[in-house]
mmCIF file of C-alpha atoms in Angstrom:
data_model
loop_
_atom_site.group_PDB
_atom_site.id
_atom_site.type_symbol
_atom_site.label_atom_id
_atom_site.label_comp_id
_atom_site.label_asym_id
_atom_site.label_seq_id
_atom_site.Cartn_x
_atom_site.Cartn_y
_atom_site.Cartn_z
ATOM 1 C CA UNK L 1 224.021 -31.789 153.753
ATOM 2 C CA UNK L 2 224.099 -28.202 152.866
ATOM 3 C CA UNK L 3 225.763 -28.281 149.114
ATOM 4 C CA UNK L 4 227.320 -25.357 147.245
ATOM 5 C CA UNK L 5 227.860 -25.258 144.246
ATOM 6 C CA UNK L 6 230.820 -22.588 143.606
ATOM 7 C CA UNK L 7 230.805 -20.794 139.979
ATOM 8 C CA UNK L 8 233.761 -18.140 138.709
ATOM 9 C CA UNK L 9 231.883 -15.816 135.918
ATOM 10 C CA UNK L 10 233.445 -13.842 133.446
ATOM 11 C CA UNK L 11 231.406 -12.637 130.683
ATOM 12 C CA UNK L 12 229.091 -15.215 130.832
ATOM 13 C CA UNK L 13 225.913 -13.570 130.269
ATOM 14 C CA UNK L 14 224.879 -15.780 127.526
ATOM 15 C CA UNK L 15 224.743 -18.997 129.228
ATOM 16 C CA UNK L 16 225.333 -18.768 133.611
ATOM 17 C CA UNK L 17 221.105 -18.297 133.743
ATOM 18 C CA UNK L 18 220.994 -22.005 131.927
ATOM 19 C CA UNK L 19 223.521 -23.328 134.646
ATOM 20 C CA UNK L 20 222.010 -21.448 137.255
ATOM 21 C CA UNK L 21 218.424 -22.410 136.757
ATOM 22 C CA UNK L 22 219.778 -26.431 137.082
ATOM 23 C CA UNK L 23 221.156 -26.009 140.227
ATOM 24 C CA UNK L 24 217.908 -24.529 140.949
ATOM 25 C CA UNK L 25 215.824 -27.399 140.090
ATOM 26 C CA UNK L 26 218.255 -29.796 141.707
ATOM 27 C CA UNK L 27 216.579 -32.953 143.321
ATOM 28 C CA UNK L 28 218.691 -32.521 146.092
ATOM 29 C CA UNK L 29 218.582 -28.876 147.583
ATOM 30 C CA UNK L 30 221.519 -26.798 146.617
ATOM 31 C CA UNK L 31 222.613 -23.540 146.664
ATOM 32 C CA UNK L 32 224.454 -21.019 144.071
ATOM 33 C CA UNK L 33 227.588 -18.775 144.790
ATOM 34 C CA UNK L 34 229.162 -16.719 142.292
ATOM 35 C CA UNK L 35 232.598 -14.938 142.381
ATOM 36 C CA UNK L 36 232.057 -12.384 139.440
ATOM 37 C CA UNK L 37 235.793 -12.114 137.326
ATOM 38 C CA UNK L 38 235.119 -8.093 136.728
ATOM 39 C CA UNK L 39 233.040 -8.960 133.317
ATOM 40 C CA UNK L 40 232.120 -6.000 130.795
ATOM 41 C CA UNK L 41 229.349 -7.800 128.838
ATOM 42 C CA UNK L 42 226.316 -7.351 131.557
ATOM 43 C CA UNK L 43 227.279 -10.611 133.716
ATOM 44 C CA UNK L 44 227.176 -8.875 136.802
ATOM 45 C CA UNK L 45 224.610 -6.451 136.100
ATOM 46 C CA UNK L 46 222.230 -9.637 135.335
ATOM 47 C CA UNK L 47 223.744 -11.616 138.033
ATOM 48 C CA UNK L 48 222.578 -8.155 140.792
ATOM 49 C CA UNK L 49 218.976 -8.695 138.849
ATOM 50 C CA UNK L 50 218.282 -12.140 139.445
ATOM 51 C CA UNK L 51 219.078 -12.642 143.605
ATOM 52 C CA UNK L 52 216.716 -15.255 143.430
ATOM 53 C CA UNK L 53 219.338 -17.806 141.272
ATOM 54 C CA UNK L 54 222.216 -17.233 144.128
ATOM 55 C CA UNK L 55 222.776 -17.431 147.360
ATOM 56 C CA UNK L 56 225.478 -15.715 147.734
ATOM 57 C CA UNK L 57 227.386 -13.417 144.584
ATOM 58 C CA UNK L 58 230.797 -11.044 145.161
ATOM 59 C CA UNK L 59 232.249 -8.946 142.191
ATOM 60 C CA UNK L 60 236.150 -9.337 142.562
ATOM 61 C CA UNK L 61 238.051 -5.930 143.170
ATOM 62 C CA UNK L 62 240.742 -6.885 140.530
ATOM 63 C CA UNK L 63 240.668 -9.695 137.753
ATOM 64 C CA UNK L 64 241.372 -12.778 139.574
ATOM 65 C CA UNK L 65 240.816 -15.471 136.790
ATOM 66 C CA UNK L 66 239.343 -18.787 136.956
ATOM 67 C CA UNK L 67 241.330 -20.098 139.781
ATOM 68 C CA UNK L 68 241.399 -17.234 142.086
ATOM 69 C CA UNK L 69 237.506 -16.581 140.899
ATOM 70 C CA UNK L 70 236.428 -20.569 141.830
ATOM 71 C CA UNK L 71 238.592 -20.212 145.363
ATOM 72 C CA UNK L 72 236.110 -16.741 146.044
ATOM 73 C CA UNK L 73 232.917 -18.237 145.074
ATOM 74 C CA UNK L 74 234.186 -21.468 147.407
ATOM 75 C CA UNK L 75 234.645 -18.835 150.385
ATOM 76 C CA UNK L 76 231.157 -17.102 150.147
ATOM 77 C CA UNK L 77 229.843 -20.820 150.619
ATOM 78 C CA UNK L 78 232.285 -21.937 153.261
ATOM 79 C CA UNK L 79 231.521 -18.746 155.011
ATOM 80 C CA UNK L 80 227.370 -19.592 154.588
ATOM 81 C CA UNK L 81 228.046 -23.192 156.310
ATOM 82 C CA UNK L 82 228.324 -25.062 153.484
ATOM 83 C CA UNK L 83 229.143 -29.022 154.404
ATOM 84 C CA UNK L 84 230.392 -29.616 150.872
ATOM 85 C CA UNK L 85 231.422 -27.940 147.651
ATOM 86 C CA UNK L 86 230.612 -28.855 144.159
ATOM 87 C CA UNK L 87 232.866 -27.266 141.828
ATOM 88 C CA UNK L 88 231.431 -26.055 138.214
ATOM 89 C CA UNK L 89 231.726 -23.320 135.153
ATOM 90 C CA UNK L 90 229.170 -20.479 134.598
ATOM 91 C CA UNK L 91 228.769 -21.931 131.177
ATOM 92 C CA UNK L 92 227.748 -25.378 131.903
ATOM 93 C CA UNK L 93 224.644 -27.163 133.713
ATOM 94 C CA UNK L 94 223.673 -29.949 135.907
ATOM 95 C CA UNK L 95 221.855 -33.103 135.120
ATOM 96 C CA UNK L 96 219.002 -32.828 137.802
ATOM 97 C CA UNK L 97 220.097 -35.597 139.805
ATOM 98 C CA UNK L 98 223.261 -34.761 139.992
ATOM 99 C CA UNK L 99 223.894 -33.553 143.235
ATOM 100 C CA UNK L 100 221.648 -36.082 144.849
ATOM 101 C CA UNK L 101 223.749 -39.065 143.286
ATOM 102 C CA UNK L 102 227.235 -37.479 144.364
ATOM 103 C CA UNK L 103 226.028 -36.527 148.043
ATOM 104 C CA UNK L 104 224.404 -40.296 148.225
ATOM 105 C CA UNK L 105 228.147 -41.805 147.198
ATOM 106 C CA UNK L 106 229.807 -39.227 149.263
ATOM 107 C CA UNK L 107 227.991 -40.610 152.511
ATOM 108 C CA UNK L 108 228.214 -43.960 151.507
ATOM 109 C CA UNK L 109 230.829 -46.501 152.789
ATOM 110 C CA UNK L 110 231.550 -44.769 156.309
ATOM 111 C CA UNK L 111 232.436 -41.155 153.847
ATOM 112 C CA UNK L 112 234.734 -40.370 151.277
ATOM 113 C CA UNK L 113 236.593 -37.202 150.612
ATOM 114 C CA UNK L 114 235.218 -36.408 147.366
ATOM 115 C CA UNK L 115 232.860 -37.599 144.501
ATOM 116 C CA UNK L 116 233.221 -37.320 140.790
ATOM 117 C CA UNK L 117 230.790 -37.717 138.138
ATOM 118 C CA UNK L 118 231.278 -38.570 134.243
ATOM 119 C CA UNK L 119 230.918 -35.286 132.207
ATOM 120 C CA UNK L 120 228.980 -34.988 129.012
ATOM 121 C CA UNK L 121 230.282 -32.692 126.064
ATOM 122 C CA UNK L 122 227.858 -30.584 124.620
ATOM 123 C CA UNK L 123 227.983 -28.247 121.746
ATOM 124 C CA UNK L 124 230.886 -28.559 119.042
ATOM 125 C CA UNK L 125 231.723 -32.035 120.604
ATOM 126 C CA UNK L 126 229.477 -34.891 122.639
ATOM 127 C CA UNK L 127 232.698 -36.791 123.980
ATOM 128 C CA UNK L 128 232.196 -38.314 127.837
ATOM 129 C CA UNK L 129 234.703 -37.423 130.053
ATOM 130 C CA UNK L 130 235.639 -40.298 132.169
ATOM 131 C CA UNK L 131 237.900 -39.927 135.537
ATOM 132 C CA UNK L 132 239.498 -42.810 136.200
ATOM 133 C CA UNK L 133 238.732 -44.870 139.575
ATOM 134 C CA UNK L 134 241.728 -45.461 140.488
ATOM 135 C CA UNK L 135 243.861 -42.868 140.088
ATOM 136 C CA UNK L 136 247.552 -42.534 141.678
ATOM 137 C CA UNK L 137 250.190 -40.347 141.470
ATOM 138 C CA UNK L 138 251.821 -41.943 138.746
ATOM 139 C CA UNK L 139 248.994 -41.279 136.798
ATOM 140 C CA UNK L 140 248.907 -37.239 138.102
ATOM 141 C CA UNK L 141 252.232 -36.743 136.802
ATOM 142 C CA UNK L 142 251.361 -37.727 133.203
ATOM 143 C CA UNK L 143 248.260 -35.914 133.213
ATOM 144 C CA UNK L 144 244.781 -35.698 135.276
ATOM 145 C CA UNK L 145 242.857 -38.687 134.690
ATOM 146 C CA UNK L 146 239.851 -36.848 136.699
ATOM 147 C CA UNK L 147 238.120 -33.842 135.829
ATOM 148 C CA UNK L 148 237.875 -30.768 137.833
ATOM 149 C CA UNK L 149 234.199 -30.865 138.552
ATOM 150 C CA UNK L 150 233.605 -32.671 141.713
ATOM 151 C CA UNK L 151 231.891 -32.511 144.859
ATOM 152 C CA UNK L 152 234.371 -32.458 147.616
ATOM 153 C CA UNK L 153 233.781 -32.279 151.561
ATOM 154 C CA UNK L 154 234.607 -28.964 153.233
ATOM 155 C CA UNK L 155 236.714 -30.780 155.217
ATOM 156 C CA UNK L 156 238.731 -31.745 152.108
ATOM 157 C CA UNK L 157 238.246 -28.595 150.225
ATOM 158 C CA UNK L 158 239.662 -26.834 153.837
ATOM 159 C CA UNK L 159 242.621 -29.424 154.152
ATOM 160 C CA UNK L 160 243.884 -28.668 150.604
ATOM 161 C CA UNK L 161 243.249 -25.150 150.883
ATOM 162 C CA UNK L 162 241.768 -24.865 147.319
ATOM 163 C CA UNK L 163 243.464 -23.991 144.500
ATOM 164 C CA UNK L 164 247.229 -22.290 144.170
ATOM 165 C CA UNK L 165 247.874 -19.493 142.359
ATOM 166 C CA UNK L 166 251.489 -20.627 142.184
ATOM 167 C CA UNK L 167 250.464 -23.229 139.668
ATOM 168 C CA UNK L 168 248.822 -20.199 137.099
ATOM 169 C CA UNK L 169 251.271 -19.677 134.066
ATOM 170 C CA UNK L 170 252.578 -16.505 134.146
ATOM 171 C CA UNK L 171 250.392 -14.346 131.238
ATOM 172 C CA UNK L 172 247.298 -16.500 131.775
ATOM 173 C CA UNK L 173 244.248 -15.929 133.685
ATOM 174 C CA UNK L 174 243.541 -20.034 134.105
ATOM 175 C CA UNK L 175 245.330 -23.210 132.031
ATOM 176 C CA UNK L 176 245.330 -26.465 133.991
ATOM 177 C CA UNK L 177 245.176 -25.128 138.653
ATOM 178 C CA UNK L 178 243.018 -28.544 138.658
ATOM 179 C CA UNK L 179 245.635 -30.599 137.421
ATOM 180 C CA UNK L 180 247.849 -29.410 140.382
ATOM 181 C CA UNK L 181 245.614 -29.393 142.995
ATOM 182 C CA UNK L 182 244.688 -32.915 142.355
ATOM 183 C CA UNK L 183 248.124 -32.974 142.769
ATOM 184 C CA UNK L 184 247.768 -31.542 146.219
ATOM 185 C CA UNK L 185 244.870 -33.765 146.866
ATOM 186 C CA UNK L 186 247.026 -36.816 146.767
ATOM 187 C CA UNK L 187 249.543 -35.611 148.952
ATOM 188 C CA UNK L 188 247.066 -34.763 151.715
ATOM 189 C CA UNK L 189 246.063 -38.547 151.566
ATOM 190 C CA UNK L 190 243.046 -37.683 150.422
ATOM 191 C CA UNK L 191 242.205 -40.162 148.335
ATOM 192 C CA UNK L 192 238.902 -42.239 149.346
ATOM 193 C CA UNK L 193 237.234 -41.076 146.325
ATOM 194 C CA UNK L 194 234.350 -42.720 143.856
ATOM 195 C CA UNK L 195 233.372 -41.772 140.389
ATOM 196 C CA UNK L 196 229.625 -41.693 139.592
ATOM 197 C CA UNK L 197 229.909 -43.786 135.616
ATOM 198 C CA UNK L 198 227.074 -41.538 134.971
ATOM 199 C CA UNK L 199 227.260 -38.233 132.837
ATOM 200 C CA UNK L 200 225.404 -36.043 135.179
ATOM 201 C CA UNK L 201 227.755 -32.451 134.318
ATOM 202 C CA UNK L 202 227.354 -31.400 131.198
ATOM 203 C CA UNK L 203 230.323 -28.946 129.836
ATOM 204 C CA UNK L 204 229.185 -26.712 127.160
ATOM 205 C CA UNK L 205 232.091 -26.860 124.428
ATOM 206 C CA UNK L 206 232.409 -23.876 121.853
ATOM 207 C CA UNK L 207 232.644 -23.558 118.486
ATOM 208 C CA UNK L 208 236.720 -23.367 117.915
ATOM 209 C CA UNK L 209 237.449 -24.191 121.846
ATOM 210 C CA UNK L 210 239.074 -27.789 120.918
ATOM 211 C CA UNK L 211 242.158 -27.384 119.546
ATOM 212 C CA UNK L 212 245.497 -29.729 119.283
ATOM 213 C CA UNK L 213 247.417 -26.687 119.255
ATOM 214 C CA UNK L 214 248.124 -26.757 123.519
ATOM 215 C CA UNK L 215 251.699 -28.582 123.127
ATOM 216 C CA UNK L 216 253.999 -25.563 124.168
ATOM 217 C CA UNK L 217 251.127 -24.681 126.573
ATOM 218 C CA UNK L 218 251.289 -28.244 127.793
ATOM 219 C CA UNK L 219 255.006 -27.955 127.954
ATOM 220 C CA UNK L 220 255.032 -24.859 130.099
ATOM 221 C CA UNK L 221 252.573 -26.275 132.161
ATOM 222 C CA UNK L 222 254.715 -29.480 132.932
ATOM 223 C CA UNK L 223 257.790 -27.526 133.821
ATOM 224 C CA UNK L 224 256.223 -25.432 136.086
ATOM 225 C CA UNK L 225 254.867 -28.398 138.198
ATOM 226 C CA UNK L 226 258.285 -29.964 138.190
ATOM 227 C CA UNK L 227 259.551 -27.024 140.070
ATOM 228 C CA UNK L 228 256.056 -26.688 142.506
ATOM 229 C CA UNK L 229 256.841 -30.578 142.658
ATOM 230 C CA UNK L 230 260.211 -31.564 142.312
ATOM 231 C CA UNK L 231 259.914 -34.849 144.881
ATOM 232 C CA UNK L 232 257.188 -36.603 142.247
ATOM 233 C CA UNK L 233 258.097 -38.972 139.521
ATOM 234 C CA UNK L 234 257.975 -36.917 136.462
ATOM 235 C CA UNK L 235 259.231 -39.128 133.376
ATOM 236 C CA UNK L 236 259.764 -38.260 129.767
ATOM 237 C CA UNK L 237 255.911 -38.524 129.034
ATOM 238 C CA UNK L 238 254.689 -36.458 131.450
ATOM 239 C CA UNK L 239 255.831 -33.495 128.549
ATOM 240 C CA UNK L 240 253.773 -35.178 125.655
ATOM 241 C CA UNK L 241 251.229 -33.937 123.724
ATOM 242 C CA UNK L 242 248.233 -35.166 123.643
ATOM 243 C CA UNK L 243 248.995 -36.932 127.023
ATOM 244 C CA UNK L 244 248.887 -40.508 126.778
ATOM 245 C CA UNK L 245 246.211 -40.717 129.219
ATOM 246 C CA UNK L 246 242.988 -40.675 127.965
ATOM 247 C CA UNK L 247 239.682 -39.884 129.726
ATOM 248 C CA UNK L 248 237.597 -38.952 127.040
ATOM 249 C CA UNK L 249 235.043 -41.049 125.369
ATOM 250 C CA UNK L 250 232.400 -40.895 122.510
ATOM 251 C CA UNK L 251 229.014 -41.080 123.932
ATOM 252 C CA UNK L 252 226.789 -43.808 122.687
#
């Protein structure tokens, strides 16, 4: 399978050369593309210097945000005949097997739609993040149990049709698009899914980035759904804060 793994940048010069370098050394052979969020501290400059990291890079003509930035960089690959999309942040990296593992359990059991792996914290935290294996939409309207890093079959990626900027908060460049496209996801009926109980993403958290004060955000975020969504369960918890479903866990 020909993988991509699909990056939005925005002044990330400090860290996307880490990320990029473990896609590079993947044990599995993948491939780099970059939509570039109109950054003013060098990203693209460095991005146009190293060619050799990406296979395919775009500067967006306006600000797009995260959302509209991870749908571009999922283009360039769909458009270089990509058979499957890994989605990831320019600030993060890759275990080196972790492509290999997710494309071996996407191909496994006659296919699934899409494969997600644990997530490691690294930085001001070193939680796990832990999707859950079973998730339903009872569980989507609380809050995600999964994460948004994935690797998902352009057939699936195609189907859903990526993610909506409908579900952006109005003022903000990028707050929780994944939770509603999972959203999405579910509808399709696309939900033969595994989850790798392996960290093998590691999210780079920084110092100050963790913070309990999200309730309003949260809040915002909940009503918005209920209008994109109004035919879903929504109950009383699905406005708490923190939600009441967990998927984080200390590492060992």
């Amino acid at each position: 399978m020909k993988i991509g793994v699909i990056i939005p940048a925005r002044n990330a010069a400090p860290w996307i050369g880490e990320m990029l370098e473990s896609v590079r050394a993947q044990t599995h052979p993948a491939h780099a593309y970059i939509a570039e969020d109109r950054s003013d501290d060098g990203t693209y400059e460095w991005l146009r210097e190293h060619p050799d990291l990406w296979a395919g890079m775009r500067r967006n003509r306006t600000r797009k945000g995260w959302a509209g930035s991870l749908n571009a960089a999922a283009q360039l690959a769909l458009d270089d005949g990509c058979d499957a999309l890994f989605t990831a942040s320019a600030d993060d990296r890759l275990h080196p097997e972790c492509i290999a593992r997710c494309v071996a359990v996407l191909g496994a059991d006659g296919g699934r739609d899409f494969v997600v792996p644990w997530a490691q914290q690294f930085g001001e935290a070193e939680h796990v993040q832990a999707s859950l294996p079973d998730c339903g939409l009872d569980d989507l309207v609380v809050w995600p149990p999964l994460i948004d890093k994935a690797l998902f079959r352009r057939e699936t990626w195609e189907a859903v049709g990526g993610y909506s900027p409908k579900a952006t908060l109005p003022g903000s460049c990028g707050c929780a698009e994944d939770w509603e496209f999972w959203i999405r996801v579910w509808k399709a009926g696309l939900t033969n899914y595994a989850v790798i109980e392996r960290p093998l993403y590691f999210v780079r958290v920084h110092p100050g980035q963790l913070s309990n004060d999200r309730g309003e955000q949260h809040v915002a975020t909940v009503e918005l759904f209920r209008r994109l969504h109004p035919d879903l369960p929504w109950t009383a918890d699905s406005g708490l804060w923190p939600p009441r479903h967990r998927t984080t866990r200390r590492a060992r």
